[in-house]
Coordinates of C-alpha atoms in Angstrom, one line a residue:
M63 CA 17.8 -0.4 -9.9
V64 CA 16.9 -2.3 -6.7
L65 CA 14.0 -2.3 -5.0
I66 CA 13.1 -2.7 -1.3
S67 CA 11.1 -2.2 1.2
L68 CA 10.8 -2.2 4.8
T69 CA 7.7 -2.7 6.7
A70 CA 6.1 -2.7 9.6
S71 CA 2.4 -4.3 10.7
H72 CA 0.0 -5.5 12.8
R73 CA 1.3 -8.9 12.3
E74 CA 4.8 -8.3 13.7
L75 CA 4.3 -5.6 16.1
D76 CA 2.0 -4.9 18.7
L77 CA -0.5 -1.7 17.9
D78 CA 1.0 0.5 20.5
A79 CA 4.6 -0.1 18.7
L80 CA 3.2 0.7 15.5
E81 CA 1.9 4.0 16.4
R82 CA 4.8 4.8 18.2
L83 CA 7.0 3.8 14.7
S84 CA 4.4 5.3 12.4
T85 CA 4.7 9.0 13.6
G86 CA 5.8 11.5 11.4
S87 CA 5.5 8.5 8.4
Q88 CA 4.8 11.5 6.4
S89 CA 8.0 13.1 6.1
V90 CA 10.1 10.3 6.0
G91 CA 9.7 9.6 2.0
R92 CA 10.7 12.8 1.0
T93 CA 13.7 13.1 3.8
V94 CA 15.4 10.1 2.2
V95 CA 15.1 10.8 -1.6
S96 CA 16.8 13.8 -0.4
T97 CA 19.6 12.6 1.9
C98 CA 20.0 9.5 0.4
R99 CA 21.7 9.7 -2.8
P100 CA 21.4 6.0 -4.2
V101 CA 17.2 6.3 -3.2
Q102 CA 15.6 7.3 -6.9
G103 CA 12.0 7.1 -5.3
A104 CA 10.1 6.6 -2.2
V105 CA 6.5 5.4 -1.8
V106 CA 5.2 5.4 1.6
I107 CA 2.1 3.4 2.9
S108 CA 1.0 4.6 6.3
T109 CA -2.6 2.9 7.1
C110 CA -4.1 2.4 10.8
N111 CA -2.7 -1.1 10.9
R112 CA 0.6 -0.9 8.5
F113 CA 3.6 1.3 7.9
E114 CA 5.4 0.6 4.7
L115 CA 8.5 2.4 2.7
Y116 CA 9.0 1.4 -0.4
L117 CA 12.8 2.0 -2.4
D118 CA 13.7 2.6 -5.5
V119 CA 17.8 2.4 -5.1
D120 CA 20.3 2.9 -8.0
A121 CA 22.7 0.2 -6.9
P122 CA 25.9 -0.7 -8.5
L123 CA 26.7 -4.4 -8.6
V124 CA 27.9 -4.7 -5.1
G125 CA 25.6 -4.3 -2.0
D126 CA 27.0 -0.9 -0.5
S127 CA 23.8 0.9 -2.0
V128 CA 21.2 -1.0 -0.6
H129 CA 22.9 -1.3 2.7
H130 CA 23.4 2.3 3.0
A131 CA 20.0 3.0 1.9
T132 CA 18.3 0.5 4.4
R133 CA 20.4 1.9 7.4
H134 CA 19.5 5.4 6.3
V135 CA 16.3 4.8 6.2
A136 CA 16.1 3.1 10.1
D137 CA 18.1 5.9 11.6
L138 CA 15.3 8.6 10.1
V139 CA 12.2 6.8 10.7
A140 CA 14.1 6.6 15.1
A141 CA 14.6 10.5 14.3
S142 CA 11.3 11.0 13.4
S143 CA 9.5 8.7 15.8
G144 CA 11.3 9.5 18.9
V145 CA 12.4 5.8 19.2
T146 CA 16.2 4.3 19.2
P147 CA 17.7 3.5 15.9
Q148 CA 17.9 0.0 17.4
A149 CA 14.2 -0.2 18.1
A150 CA 13.7 0.9 14.7
A151 CA 15.8 -1.5 12.9
A152 CA 14.4 -4.2 14.4
S153 CA 11.1 -3.3 14.0
F154 CA 11.0 -3.4 10.1
T155 CA 11.2 -6.6 7.8
V156 CA 13.2 -5.9 5.0
R157 CA 12.5 -7.3 1.4
T158 CA 14.3 -6.9 -1.7
G159 CA 13.5 -7.8 -5.5
P160 CA 10.8 -10.2 -6.0
E161 CA 9.7 -10.1 -2.6
V162 CA 8.8 -6.6 -2.9
S163 CA 6.6 -7.1 -5.2
E164 CA 4.7 -9.7 -4.3
H165 CA 4.3 -8.5 -0.6
L166 CA 2.9 -5.2 -2.3
F167 CA 0.3 -6.5 -3.9
T168 CA -0.5 -8.9 -1.6
V169 CA -1.2 -6.1 0.9
A170 CA -3.0 -3.9 -1.4
A171 CA -5.9 -7.2 -2.5
G172 CA -6.7 -6.8 1.5
L173 CA -4.8 -10.3 1.9
D174 CA -2.1 -9.1 5.0
S175 CA -5.0 -6.8 6.9
M176 CA -6.4 -7.4 9.7
V177 CA -9.4 -8.5 7.9
V178 CA -8.4 -10.5 5.2
G179 CA -10.1 -9.7 2.2
E180 CA -11.0 -5.8 3.1
R181 CA -11.2 -3.2 0.0
E182 CA -10.1 -0.2 1.8
I183 CA -6.9 -0.6 1.8
A184 CA -7.0 -0.6 -1.9
G185 CA -7.7 2.8 -1.8
Q186 CA -4.8 3.9 0.6
V187 CA -2.2 2.1 -1.6
K188 CA -3.6 4.0 -4.6
R189 CA -3.2 7.2 -2.3
S190 CA 0.0 6.8 -1.2
L191 CA 0.7 7.1 -4.3
A192 CA -0.8 10.1 -5.6
E193 CA 1.0 11.5 -2.2
S194 CA 4.3 10.1 -3.4
R195 CA 3.9 12.2 -7.0
A196 CA 2.8 14.8 -5.1
D197 CA 6.1 15.1 -3.7
G198 CA 8.0 14.3 -6.4
T199 CA 9.5 10.8 -5.1
T200 CA 8.3 8.5 -6.8
S201 CA 10.3 7.2 -9.9
K202 CA 9.2 5.5 -12.9
T203 CA 10.0 1.6 -11.3
L204 CA 7.5 2.4 -8.6
E205 CA 4.5 4.2 -10.4
L206 CA 4.8 0.9 -12.6
L207 CA 4.7 -1.6 -9.2
F208 CA 1.6 0.4 -7.3
Q209 CA -0.1 0.8 -10.5
T210 CA 0.3 -3.1 -11.0
A211 CA -0.7 -3.5 -7.5
S212 CA -3.9 -1.6 -7.9
R213 CA -5.0 -3.2 -11.1
T214 CA -4.5 -6.7 -9.4
S215 CA -6.1 -5.9 -6.9
K216 CA -9.2 -4.8 -8.8
Q217 CA -8.6 -8.5 -10.2
V218 CA -8.7 -10.0 -6.7
G219 CA -12.1 -8.3 -6.3
H220 CA -13.3 -9.7 -9.9
H221 CA -12.1 -12.7 -9.3
T222 CA -12.7 -14.3 -6.3
R223 CA -15.9 -13.4 -3.4
L224 CA -13.5 -11.4 -1.0
G225 CA -14.5 -8.2 -3.2
G226 CA -18.0 -8.8 -2.4
A227 CA -18.1 -10.0 0.9
G228 CA -18.2 -6.1 2.5
R229 CA -15.2 -7.0 4.1
S230 CA -13.7 -3.6 5.6
L231 CA -12.7 -2.8 9.7
V232 CA -15.6 0.3 9.7
A233 CA -18.2 -2.6 8.7
L234 CA -16.3 -5.2 11.2
G235 CA -16.7 -2.1 13.7
L236 CA -20.3 -1.5 12.9
D237 CA -20.9 -5.2 13.2
L238 CA -19.6 -5.5 16.7
A239 CA -21.1 -2.3 18.2
G240 CA -24.8 -3.4 16.4
E241 CA -24.0 -6.2 18.8
V242 CA -24.8 -3.2 21.8
L243 CA -26.9 -0.3 20.1
R244 CA -30.3 -0.1 19.7
P245 CA -31.4 -1.2 16.2
Y246 CA -29.3 0.9 13.6
P247 CA -32.6 2.5 12.0
A248 CA -32.9 4.1 15.0
A249 CA -29.2 5.0 16.3
R250 CA -27.9 8.3 16.3
A251 CA -24.3 8.4 15.0
V252 CA -21.5 11.0 15.4
I253 CA -18.8 10.6 13.0
I254 CA -15.2 12.4 13.9
G255 CA -13.1 12.9 10.9
T256 CA -13.7 14.1 7.3
G257 CA -11.0 11.5 5.2
A258 CA -11.2 8.2 3.5
Y259 CA -12.6 6.3 6.8
A260 CA -15.4 8.5 7.3
G261 CA -17.1 8.5 4.1
A262 CA -16.8 4.7 4.6
A263 CA -18.4 5.0 7.4
V264 CA -21.1 7.4 6.5
A265 CA -21.9 4.8 3.6
A266 CA -21.7 1.4 6.1
L267 CA -24.1 3.3 8.3
R268 CA -26.7 3.9 5.1
A269 CA -26.0 0.7 4.2
R270 CA -27.6 -0.2 7.9
G271 CA -30.5 1.8 7.8
C272 CA -29.0 4.3 10.2
S273 CA -30.3 8.1 8.7
D274 CA -28.8 10.0 11.9
V275 CA -25.7 10.8 10.8
R276 CA -23.6 14.1 11.9
V277 CA -19.8 14.3 11.4
Y278 CA -17.2 16.7 13.4
S279 CA -13.7 18.2 12.6
G280 CA -11.8 20.0 14.6
S281 CA -10.0 21.7 11.6
G282 CA -13.1 23.4 10.4
R283 CA -13.7 20.4 7.4
A284 CA -16.9 18.9 9.0
A285 CA -19.2 21.7 6.8
D286 CA -17.8 20.4 3.3
F287 CA -17.6 16.6 4.0
A288 CA -21.3 16.8 5.9
A289 CA -22.9 18.6 2.9
S290 CA -21.2 16.2 -0.4
H291 CA -22.3 13.1 1.7
G292 CA -26.0 14.4 2.8
V293 CA -24.9 13.8 6.9
G294 CA -25.6 16.8 9.6
A295 CA -22.5 19.3 10.9
V296 CA -21.2 19.4 14.4
G297 CA -19.6 22.9 15.1
T298 CA -16.1 23.0 15.5
D299 CA -15.6 24.1 19.1
S300 CA -15.3 21.5 21.8
E301 CA -18.9 22.6 23.5
A302 CA -20.3 21.5 20.4
L303 CA -18.7 17.7 20.3
V304 CA -19.5 17.2 24.2
E305 CA -23.4 18.5 23.1
A306 CA -23.4 15.7 20.1
L307 CA -22.2 13.3 21.8
A308 CA -24.7 13.3 24.8
D309 CA -27.7 12.9 22.2
A310 CA -25.3 9.8 20.3
D311 CA -25.4 6.0 20.6
L312 CA -22.5 5.9 18.5
V313 CA -19.2 7.7 17.4
V314 CA -17.0 6.4 15.0
S315 CA -13.6 8.1 15.5
C316 CA -10.8 8.3 12.4
S317 CA -9.5 11.2 12.0
G318 CA -5.9 10.3 12.9
A319 CA -4.9 14.1 13.8
R320 CA -3.2 13.1 16.8
G321 CA 0.4 12.8 16.0
R322 CA 0.6 14.7 12.8
R323 CA 3.1 16.7 12.0
G324 CA 3.0 20.7 11.2
A325 CA 2.2 21.7 7.5
A326 CA 4.8 24.5 7.3
D327 CA 8.0 22.6 9.2
P328 CA 7.5 19.0 8.4
G329 CA 10.5 18.3 11.0
A330 CA 8.5 19.9 13.4
E331 CA 6.2 17.6 16.0
V332 CA 2.8 19.3 16.6
S333 CA 1.7 18.1 19.9
I334 CA -2.3 17.4 19.7
E335 CA -3.8 15.9 22.9
Y336 CA -6.8 13.5 22.5
V337 CA -9.5 14.4 19.8
L338 CA -11.9 13.0 22.4
D339 CA -10.8 12.7 26.0
A340 CA -12.3 11.0 29.0
A341 CA -14.1 14.4 30.4
A342 CA -15.5 15.1 27.0
V343 CA -17.1 12.1 27.4
A344 CA -18.2 12.2 31.2
R345 CA -19.8 15.6 30.5
A346 CA -21.7 14.2 27.3
R347 CA -22.6 11.3 29.7
E348 CA -24.1 13.4 32.1
R349 CA -25.9 15.3 30.2
A350 CA -27.4 12.1 28.3
A351 CA -28.9 10.8 32.2
A352 CA -30.2 14.0 33.0
R353 CA -32.3 14.1 29.7
V354 CA -33.7 10.6 30.4
Q355 CA -35.1 12.1 33.4
D356 CA -37.3 9.1 34.6
E357 CA -35.9 6.2 32.9
P358 CA -32.9 4.5 34.9
E359 CA -30.1 5.2 32.9
P360 CA -29.3 6.2 29.1
D361 CA -29.0 3.5 26.9
A362 CA -24.8 2.8 26.1
L363 CA -22.7 5.1 24.5
V364 CA -20.1 2.7 21.9
I365 CA -16.7 4.8 20.6
L366 CA -15.1 3.1 17.6
D367 CA -11.8 4.0 17.6
L368 CA -10.2 3.3 14.4
A369 CA -7.3 5.8 14.2
L370 CA -3.8 4.0 14.7
H371 CA -3.0 7.2 17.0
R372 CA -5.6 6.2 19.1
D373 CA -8.2 9.8 18.5
V374 CA -9.9 8.7 21.6
D375 CA -8.0 8.7 25.4
P376 CA -8.3 5.3 26.4
R377 CA -9.5 5.8 30.4
V378 CA -12.6 6.6 27.8
A379 CA -13.2 3.2 28.6
D380 CA -13.5 3.9 32.2
V381 CA -16.0 6.1 32.1
E382 CA -19.7 4.5 32.6
G383 CA -22.3 3.5 30.2
V384 CA -19.1 3.5 27.3
L385 CA -18.0 1.0 25.4
L386 CA -14.4 1.7 23.7
Y387 CA -13.7 -0.4 20.8
D388 CA -10.2 0.1 19.1
L389 CA -7.6 -1.5 17.1
S390 CA -6.6 -4.0 19.3
T391 CA -10.6 -5.5 20.1
L392 CA -11.3 -5.4 16.0
K393 CA -7.9 -7.0 15.8
A394 CA -9.3 -9.7 17.9
N395 CA -12.7 -10.0 16.7
A396 CA -11.4 -10.1 12.5
P397 CA -13.7 -13.2 11.7
A398 CA -12.0 -15.9 9.5
T399 CA -12.1 -16.1 5.6
A400 CA -13.1 -19.3 3.4
S401 CA -9.7 -20.7 2.4
A402 CA -10.3 -21.0 -1.3
D403 CA -11.1 -17.6 -2.0
V404 CA -7.8 -16.6 -0.2
D405 CA -5.9 -19.4 -2.2
H406 CA -7.6 -18.1 -5.7
A407 CA -6.5 -15.0 -4.5
R408 CA -3.1 -15.8 -3.4
T409 CA -2.7 -17.3 -7.0
I410 CA -3.8 -13.7 -8.9
V411 CA -1.1 -12.1 -6.5
A412 CA 1.5 -14.8 -7.6
E413 CA 0.5 -14.2 -11.7
A414 CA 0.9 -10.9 -11.0
T415 CA 4.0 -10.9 -9.5
S416 CA 6.4 -13.0 -12.2
R417 CA 4.4 -10.6 -15.1
F418 CA 6.1 -7.6 -13.1
E419 CA 9.0 -9.0 -11.8
E420 CA 9.4 -9.9 -16.2
T421 CA 8.9 -6.6 -17.1
R422 CA 11.2 -4.9 -14.4
L423 CA 13.6 -7.3 -15.4
G424 CA 12.9 -7.6 -18.8
R425 CA 15.1 -5.0 -20.1
A426 CA 18.3 -7.0 -19.9
A427 CA 16.6 -10.1 -21.8
D428 CA 15.3 -7.2 -24.4
A429 CA 18.7 -6.1 -24.8
A430 CA 19.6 -10.4 -25.1
V431 CA 16.8 -10.4 -27.7
V432 CA 17.7 -7.2 -29.9
A433 CA 21.4 -8.7 -30.2
L434 CA 19.9 -11.8 -31.4
L435 CA 17.7 -10.1 -34.0
D436 CA 20.9 -8.2 -34.8
E437 CA 22.9 -11.1 -35.0
A438 CA 20.5 -12.9 -37.6
E439 CA 20.3 -9.8 -40.1
R440 CA 24.4 -10.1 -40.5
Q441 CA 23.6 -13.9 -41.0
V442 CA 20.8 -12.7 -43.6
A443 CA 22.9 -10.2 -45.2
A444 CA 26.0 -12.2 -45.7
E445 CA 24.1 -14.9 -47.0
V446 CA 21.8 -12.7 -49.7
A447 CA 25.6 -11.0 -50.7
V448 CA 26.9 -14.2 -51.4
A449 CA 23.6 -15.4 -53.2
V450 CA 23.6 -12.4 -55.1
A451 CA 26.9 -12.8 -56.4
R452 CA 26.3 -16.1 -57.3
L453 CA 23.6 -15.4 -59.2
T454 CA 25.5 -12.8 -60.7
S455 CA 28.0 -15.0 -61.6
E456 CA 25.0 -17.7 -64.0
L457 CA 23.6 -14.7 -65.7
A458 CA 26.5 -13.0 -66.7
P459 CA 26.6 -10.9 -68.7
A460 CA 23.0 -10.3 -67.8
T461 CA 23.0 -8.6 -63.7
P462 CA 20.0 -9.7 -61.7
T463 CA 16.9 -7.5 -61.2
E464 CA 15.9 -6.2 -58.1
D465 CA 13.0 -8.7 -57.5
D466 CA 15.7 -11.4 -57.9
H467 CA 16.9 -9.4 -55.0
D468 CA 13.8 -9.2 -52.9
A469 CA 13.1 -13.0 -53.7
I470 CA 16.3 -14.1 -52.5
A471 CA 16.2 -11.4 -49.6
R472 CA 13.0 -13.6 -48.2
D473 CA 14.4 -16.6 -48.9
V474 CA 17.1 -15.9 -46.4
R475 CA 15.4 -14.1 -44.1
R476 CA 12.6 -17.0 -43.6
R477 CA 15.3 -19.6 -43.6
V478 CA 17.1 -18.1 -41.0
H479 CA 14.4 -16.8 -39.3
A480 CA 12.2 -20.5 -39.4
G481 CA 14.8 -21.1 -35.9
L482 CA 15.5 -17.8 -34.4
H483 CA 12.1 -18.3 -32.4
D484 CA 13.0 -20.7 -30.1
R485 CA 16.8 -19.1 -29.8
I486 CA 14.7 -16.4 -28.8
V487 CA 12.9 -17.7 -25.7
A488 CA 15.9 -18.9 -24.6
A489 CA 18.1 -16.1 -25.0
R490 CA 15.5 -14.2 -22.6
A491 CA 15.1 -16.9 -20.2
V492 CA 19.0 -16.7 -19.7
A493 CA 19.5 -12.9 -19.8
L494 CA 16.3 -13.0 -17.1
A495 CA 17.7 -15.7 -14.7
E496 CA 21.1 -13.6 -15.1
A497 CA 19.7 -10.6 -14.3
R498 CA 18.0 -11.9 -10.9
A499 CA 21.3 -13.8 -10.1
A500 CA 23.1 -10.0 -10.4
E501 CA 20.0 -8.4 -8.3
A502 CA 20.1 -11.4 -5.8
A503 CA 23.9 -10.6 -5.6
V504 CA 23.6 -7.1 -5.0
V505 CA 20.9 -7.0 -2.3
A506 CA 22.5 -10.8 -0.7
G507 CA 22.2 -9.8 2.6
A508 CA 20.5 -6.4 3.1
E509 CA 17.8 -8.6 5.1
Q510 CA 20.2 -8.2 8.1
S511 CA 21.8 -5.1 7.2
L512 CA 19.8 -3.3 9.9
L513 CA 20.8 -5.4 12.2
A514 CA 24.3 -5.4 11.3
V515 CA 24.6 -1.6 12.2
H516 CA 21.8 -1.4 14.7
P517 CA 22.4 -4.5 16.9
V518 CA 19.7 -5.4 19.0
D519 CA 20.9 -6.2 23.2

């Protein structure tokens, strides 16, 4: 089995390209497992700043299966996102073997995020595995990989200051908004969406003293979310949203509804307009202006769009009195991180990677150890037989007792096993090295396979 990952993130692509590439990401994992025989499992991570696909490939000692899987994935991503196969191929960074685990552990620890050290990605990695389980596309190796990633993230959070810094996209957005808003205890906020980011936004707003929080969801889930989080709910119709915006100082939009696929037919694209368009915001601002009466103008409305697929129409930024902060804005304002904390976190990741790879490739090493133990037992049996025969000859006409047999066996086993530990350590090291070399031979050239099949003009 060979691990492969195809990753695209804010580090390699601009957010517009990443948005196009990840359209339809929900169905890619299911499709690749059902249509590509060598792929035994797939897990997809699709967040506001990355799209990654992890594959467990049953590959023989030639790399054709690996190459076929990577080519097939590029074609599927192209078909689901509407980009060309060449563009899809060029967008991905392909990793194999130990690079896969090292990258995922780095991602789960928040070291590859826009805001280095942010903790939300750990939950997203965990949910990606849960979604793969629900779809029936995971595998034993991918289960071990992702569970180890979650444990590694917890270690980084526990052993470095990154875990206690409150670093996240939501926190960064609220910090930027707070520079122009009235003080948070007096601010009125509307959250669009009911997912993980919405929950994080409620918690972050409360931490800043904001108690006037309402939630809107076009899908009708706002009431349940509001009840479970102790906030207010906005009606599901567009007019109710406009009315809420007219009274708001801050909007945090994180529904990700735009660009979703229909549940009934994963292959059919549902045409969904912006969750928040410029016309709705303009009407809300007109109502806000009418309500201030003698005051020169209402306070500014700050809108944070945290959705990769843009909940908010970019033209909203042209509406008078509105400040729109999207992911590009947040990326440009991401804070620096203390190098000592990052270095410590990367050490934790490196150690976890080494342990995981030894476990993953340990089957070959275990077989070598078992072979040594079997050889030792055969040697013990042979030497015990010779010693018993010698004692029988010496005691004739009497015969050795059972205690004599046990004493001889203990003495021989102790002597044979005395030098076995060093041999086991050496054999395991050799077997691991051979397993790594064999895997390297399988995946040799896989990094170039996508571009080789779909050359970029």
